[in-house]
PDB file of C-alpha atoms in Angstrom:
ATOM      1  CA  MET A 806       0.028   0.037  -0.001  1.00 68.00           C
ATOM      2  CA  GLY A 807       1.311   3.605  -0.788  1.00 84.00           C
ATOM      3  CA  ILE A 808       1.492   6.596   1.378  1.00 92.00           C
ATOM      4  CA  PHE A 809       1.170  10.027   0.613  1.00 92.00           C
ATOM      5  CA  LYS A 810       2.517  12.746   3.117  1.00 94.00           C
ATOM      6  CA  SER A 811       3.247  16.182   3.518  1.00 93.00           C
ATOM      7  CA  ILE A 812       6.712  17.178   4.826  1.00 89.00           C
ATOM      8  CA  ASP A 813       6.433  20.092   7.193  1.00 81.00           C
ATOM      9  CA  ASN A 814       9.165  22.407   5.966  1.00 71.00           C
ATOM     10  CA  PRO A 815       7.646  25.870   6.219  1.00 61.00           C
ATOM     11  CA  SER A 816      10.501  27.755   4.827  1.00 61.00           C
ATOM     12  CA  THR A 817       9.930  31.352   3.986  1.00 57.00           C
ATOM     13  CA  ARG A 818      13.569  32.318   3.209  1.00 64.00           C
ATOM     14  CA  LYS A 819      14.556  32.779  -0.517  1.00 63.00           C
ATOM     15  CA  GLY A 820      16.841  29.850  -0.631  1.00 66.00           C
ATOM     16  CA  GLY A 821      14.434  27.371   1.090  1.00 74.00           C
ATOM     17  CA  SER A 822      13.141  25.966  -2.197  1.00 85.00           C
ATOM     18  CA  LYS A 823      16.874  25.620  -3.527  1.00 89.00           C
ATOM     19  CA  SER A 824      17.674  23.465  -0.451  1.00 89.00           C
ATOM     20  CA  ALA A 825      14.770  21.161  -0.903  1.00 91.00           C
ATOM     21  CA  LEU A 826      15.350  20.700  -4.610  1.00 95.00           C
ATOM     22  CA  ASP A 827      19.193  20.194  -4.064  1.00 95.00           C
ATOM     23  CA  TYR A 828      18.386  17.484  -1.545  1.00 92.00           C
ATOM     24  CA  VAL A 829      15.859  15.757  -3.586  1.00 96.00           C
ATOM     25  CA  GLY A 830      17.719  16.185  -6.801  1.00 96.00           C
ATOM     26  CA  LYS A 831      21.079  14.972  -5.862  1.00 96.00           C
ATOM     27  CA  LYS A 832      19.902  11.666  -4.507  1.00 92.00           C
ATOM     28  CA  ALA A 833      17.419  11.034  -7.182  1.00 97.00           C
ATOM     29  CA  GLU A 834      17.204   7.926  -9.447  1.00 96.00           C
ATOM     30  CA  LEU A 835      14.963   9.733 -12.004  1.00 98.00           C
ATOM     31  CA  THR A 836      13.711  13.295 -12.128  1.00 98.00           C
ATOM     32  CA  LYS A 837      10.731  14.978 -13.912  1.00 98.00           C
ATOM     33  CA  GLY A 838       9.604  18.381 -13.931  1.00 98.00           C
ATOM     34  CA  ILE A 839       5.965  19.388 -14.444  1.00 98.00           C
ATOM     35  CA  ASN A 840       5.754  22.983 -15.935  1.00 98.00           C
ATOM     36  CA  CYS A 841       9.428  23.294 -14.956  1.00 98.00           C
ATOM     37  CA  SER A 842      12.772  21.615 -15.991  1.00 98.00           C
ATOM     38  CA  ASP A 843      13.547  18.041 -15.281  1.00 98.00           C
ATOM     39  CA  ASP A 844      16.861  19.270 -13.798  1.00 98.00           C
ATOM     40  CA  TYR A 845      16.672  20.172 -10.215  1.00 97.00           C
ATOM     41  CA  ILE A 846      19.225  23.318 -10.664  1.00 97.00           C
ATOM     42  CA  GLU A 847      17.031  24.628 -13.564  1.00 98.00           C
ATOM     43  CA  ALA A 848      13.746  23.866 -11.840  1.00 98.00           C
ATOM     44  CA  TYR A 849      14.871  26.292  -9.110  1.00 96.00           C
ATOM     45  CA  LYS A 850      15.675  28.966 -11.569  1.00 96.00           C
ATOM     46  CA  ASP A 851      12.062  28.087 -12.886  1.00 97.00           C
ATOM     47  CA  PHE A 852      10.447  28.578  -9.541  1.00 95.00           C
ATOM     48  CA  GLN A 853      12.234  31.740  -9.017  1.00 94.00           C
ATOM     49  CA  GLU A 854      11.237  33.200 -12.440  1.00 96.00           C
ATOM     50  CA  THR A 855       7.579  32.605 -11.790  1.00 95.00           C
ATOM     51  CA  LYS A 856       7.888  34.181  -8.153  1.00 93.00           C
ATOM     52  CA  GLU A 857       9.275  37.272  -9.730  1.00 94.00           C
ATOM     53  CA  LEU A 858       6.783  37.369 -12.600  1.00 94.00           C
ATOM     54  CA  TYR A 859       4.014  37.606 -10.141  1.00 92.00           C
ATOM     55  CA  ASN A 860       6.043  39.542  -7.545  1.00 92.00           C
ATOM     56  CA  LYS A 861       5.461  36.913  -4.882  1.00 88.00           C
ATOM     57  CA  LEU A 862       8.991  36.580  -3.347  1.00 84.00           C
ATOM     58  CA  GLY A 863       7.919  36.503   0.355  1.00 84.00           C
ATOM     59  CA  GLY A 864       5.884  33.978   2.297  1.00 84.00           C
ATOM     60  CA  ARG A 865       5.961  30.155   1.784  1.00 86.00           C
ATOM     61  CA  GLN A 866       8.327  29.316  -0.883  1.00 87.00           C
ATOM     62  CA  PHE A 867       7.313  25.636  -1.581  1.00 92.00           C
ATOM     63  CA  LYS A 868       5.538  22.706  -0.520  1.00 94.00           C
ATOM     64  CA  HIS A 869       7.232  19.235  -0.152  1.00 94.00           C
ATOM     65  CA  PHE A 870       5.306  15.927  -0.316  1.00 96.00           C
ATOM     66  CA  VAL A 871       6.401  12.383  -0.573  1.00 97.00           C
ATOM     67  CA  LEU A 872       4.521   9.396  -2.167  1.00 97.00           C
ATOM     68  CA  SER A 873       5.882   5.935  -0.899  1.00 96.00           C
ATOM     69  CA  PHE A 874       5.092   2.946  -2.865  1.00 95.00           C
ATOM     70  CA  GLY A 875       4.485  -0.519  -1.541  1.00 92.00           C
ATOM     71  CA  GLU A 876       6.624  -3.533  -1.892  1.00 88.00           C
ATOM     72  CA  GLU A 877       4.908  -4.331  -5.236  1.00 90.00           C
ATOM     73  CA  THR A 878       6.354  -1.492  -6.845  1.00 89.00           C
ATOM     74  CA  LYS A 879       9.767  -2.250  -7.959  1.00 87.00           C
ATOM     75  CA  SER A 880      10.294   0.118 -10.937  1.00 94.00           C
ATOM     76  CA  ASN A 881      11.829   3.582 -10.818  1.00 95.00           C
ATOM     77  CA  GLU A 882      10.038   4.292 -14.115  1.00 97.00           C
ATOM     78  CA  ILE A 883       6.682   3.112 -12.845  1.00 95.00           C
ATOM     79  CA  ALA A 884       7.059   5.171  -9.648  1.00 96.00           C
ATOM     80  CA  LEU A 885       7.835   8.178 -11.684  1.00 97.00           C
ATOM     81  CA  GLU A 886       4.874   7.614 -14.107  1.00 97.00           C
ATOM     82  CA  MET A 887       2.314   7.264 -11.201  1.00 96.00           C
ATOM     83  CA  SER A 888       3.686  10.079  -9.213  1.00 97.00           C
ATOM     84  CA  GLU A 889       3.467  12.444 -12.518  1.00 98.00           C
ATOM     85  CA  LYS A 890      -0.189  11.433 -12.905  1.00 97.00           C
ATOM     86  CA  ILE A 891      -0.943  12.140  -9.368  1.00 96.00           C
ATOM     87  CA  ALA A 892       1.109  15.400  -9.159  1.00 98.00           C
ATOM     88  CA  SER A 893      -0.652  16.750 -12.351  1.00 97.00           C
ATOM     89  CA  LYS A 894      -4.012  16.164 -11.033  1.00 97.00           C
ATOM     90  CA  ILE A 895      -3.441  17.435  -7.413  1.00 96.00           C
ATOM     91  CA  PHE A 896      -1.310  20.497  -8.289  1.00 97.00           C
ATOM     92  CA  ASN A 897      -2.677  21.375 -11.820  1.00 96.00           C
ATOM     93  CA  GLY A 898      -0.915  24.260 -13.077  1.00 94.00           C
ATOM     94  CA  HIS A 899       1.915  24.552 -10.609  1.00 97.00           C
ATOM     95  CA  GLU A 900       5.505  23.808 -11.122  1.00 98.00           C
ATOM     96  CA  VAL A 901       6.217  20.467  -9.536  1.00 98.00           C
ATOM     97  CA  PHE A 902       9.729  18.935  -9.491  1.00 98.00           C
ATOM     98  CA  LEU A 903       9.511  15.037  -9.118  1.00 99.00           C
ATOM     99  CA  ALA A 904      12.342  12.965  -7.792  1.00 98.00           C
ATOM    100  CA  VAL A 905      12.265   9.177  -7.351  1.00 98.00           C
ATOM    101  CA  HIS A 906      14.470   7.827  -4.557  1.00 97.00           C
ATOM    102  CA  SER A 907      15.402   4.265  -3.644  1.00 94.00           C
ATOM    103  CA  ASP A 908      17.378   5.003  -0.459  1.00 90.00           C
ATOM    104  CA  THR A 909      14.850   3.168   1.808  1.00 87.00           C
ATOM    105  CA  ASP A 910      13.119  -0.180   1.774  1.00 86.00           C
ATOM    106  CA  ASN A 911      10.283   1.205  -0.322  1.00 89.00           C
ATOM    107  CA  LEU A 912      10.593   3.371  -3.690  1.00 95.00           C
ATOM    108  CA  HIS A 913       9.314   6.838  -2.880  1.00 96.00           C
ATOM    109  CA  CYS A 914       8.798  10.083  -4.834  1.00 98.00           C
ATOM    110  CA  HIS A 915       9.418  13.610  -3.526  1.00 97.00           C
ATOM    111  CA  MET A 916       7.265  16.309  -4.933  1.00 98.00           C
ATOM    112  CA  VAL A 917       8.566  19.901  -4.473  1.00 97.00           C
ATOM    113  CA  VAL A 918       5.737  22.236  -5.538  1.00 96.00           C
ATOM    114  CA  ASN A 919       6.255  26.023  -6.218  1.00 95.00           C
ATOM    115  CA  SER A 920       4.062  27.951  -3.973  1.00 91.00           C
ATOM    116  CA  VAL A 921       3.297  30.421  -6.684  1.00 92.00           C
ATOM    117  CA  MET A 922       1.180  29.292  -9.766  1.00 83.00           C
TER     118      MET A 922
END
């Protein structure tokens, strides 16, 4: 059985989303950007450009979620595909960076979501 949870990281500092993207991007087996780059360094730039465009540089910078998969999900590609479908529905229109990790017993996908749409 899979689990979807929010990671409590209410960073309001400008580099907060960069730290989160660095963490999830560096350890990732696979990455995918929705409405942003597939590369975590470029995704941060995309997040910042959107914030500047709408003059929303203060407040919460991002939200961080993790989708953990059950033992039956063994493929990074399937985990990424399922995560992309879910993130596209839940965060419709937002920039979302997806990063599949296999550093625990179960595959899981981090979702870093830009707070500005």
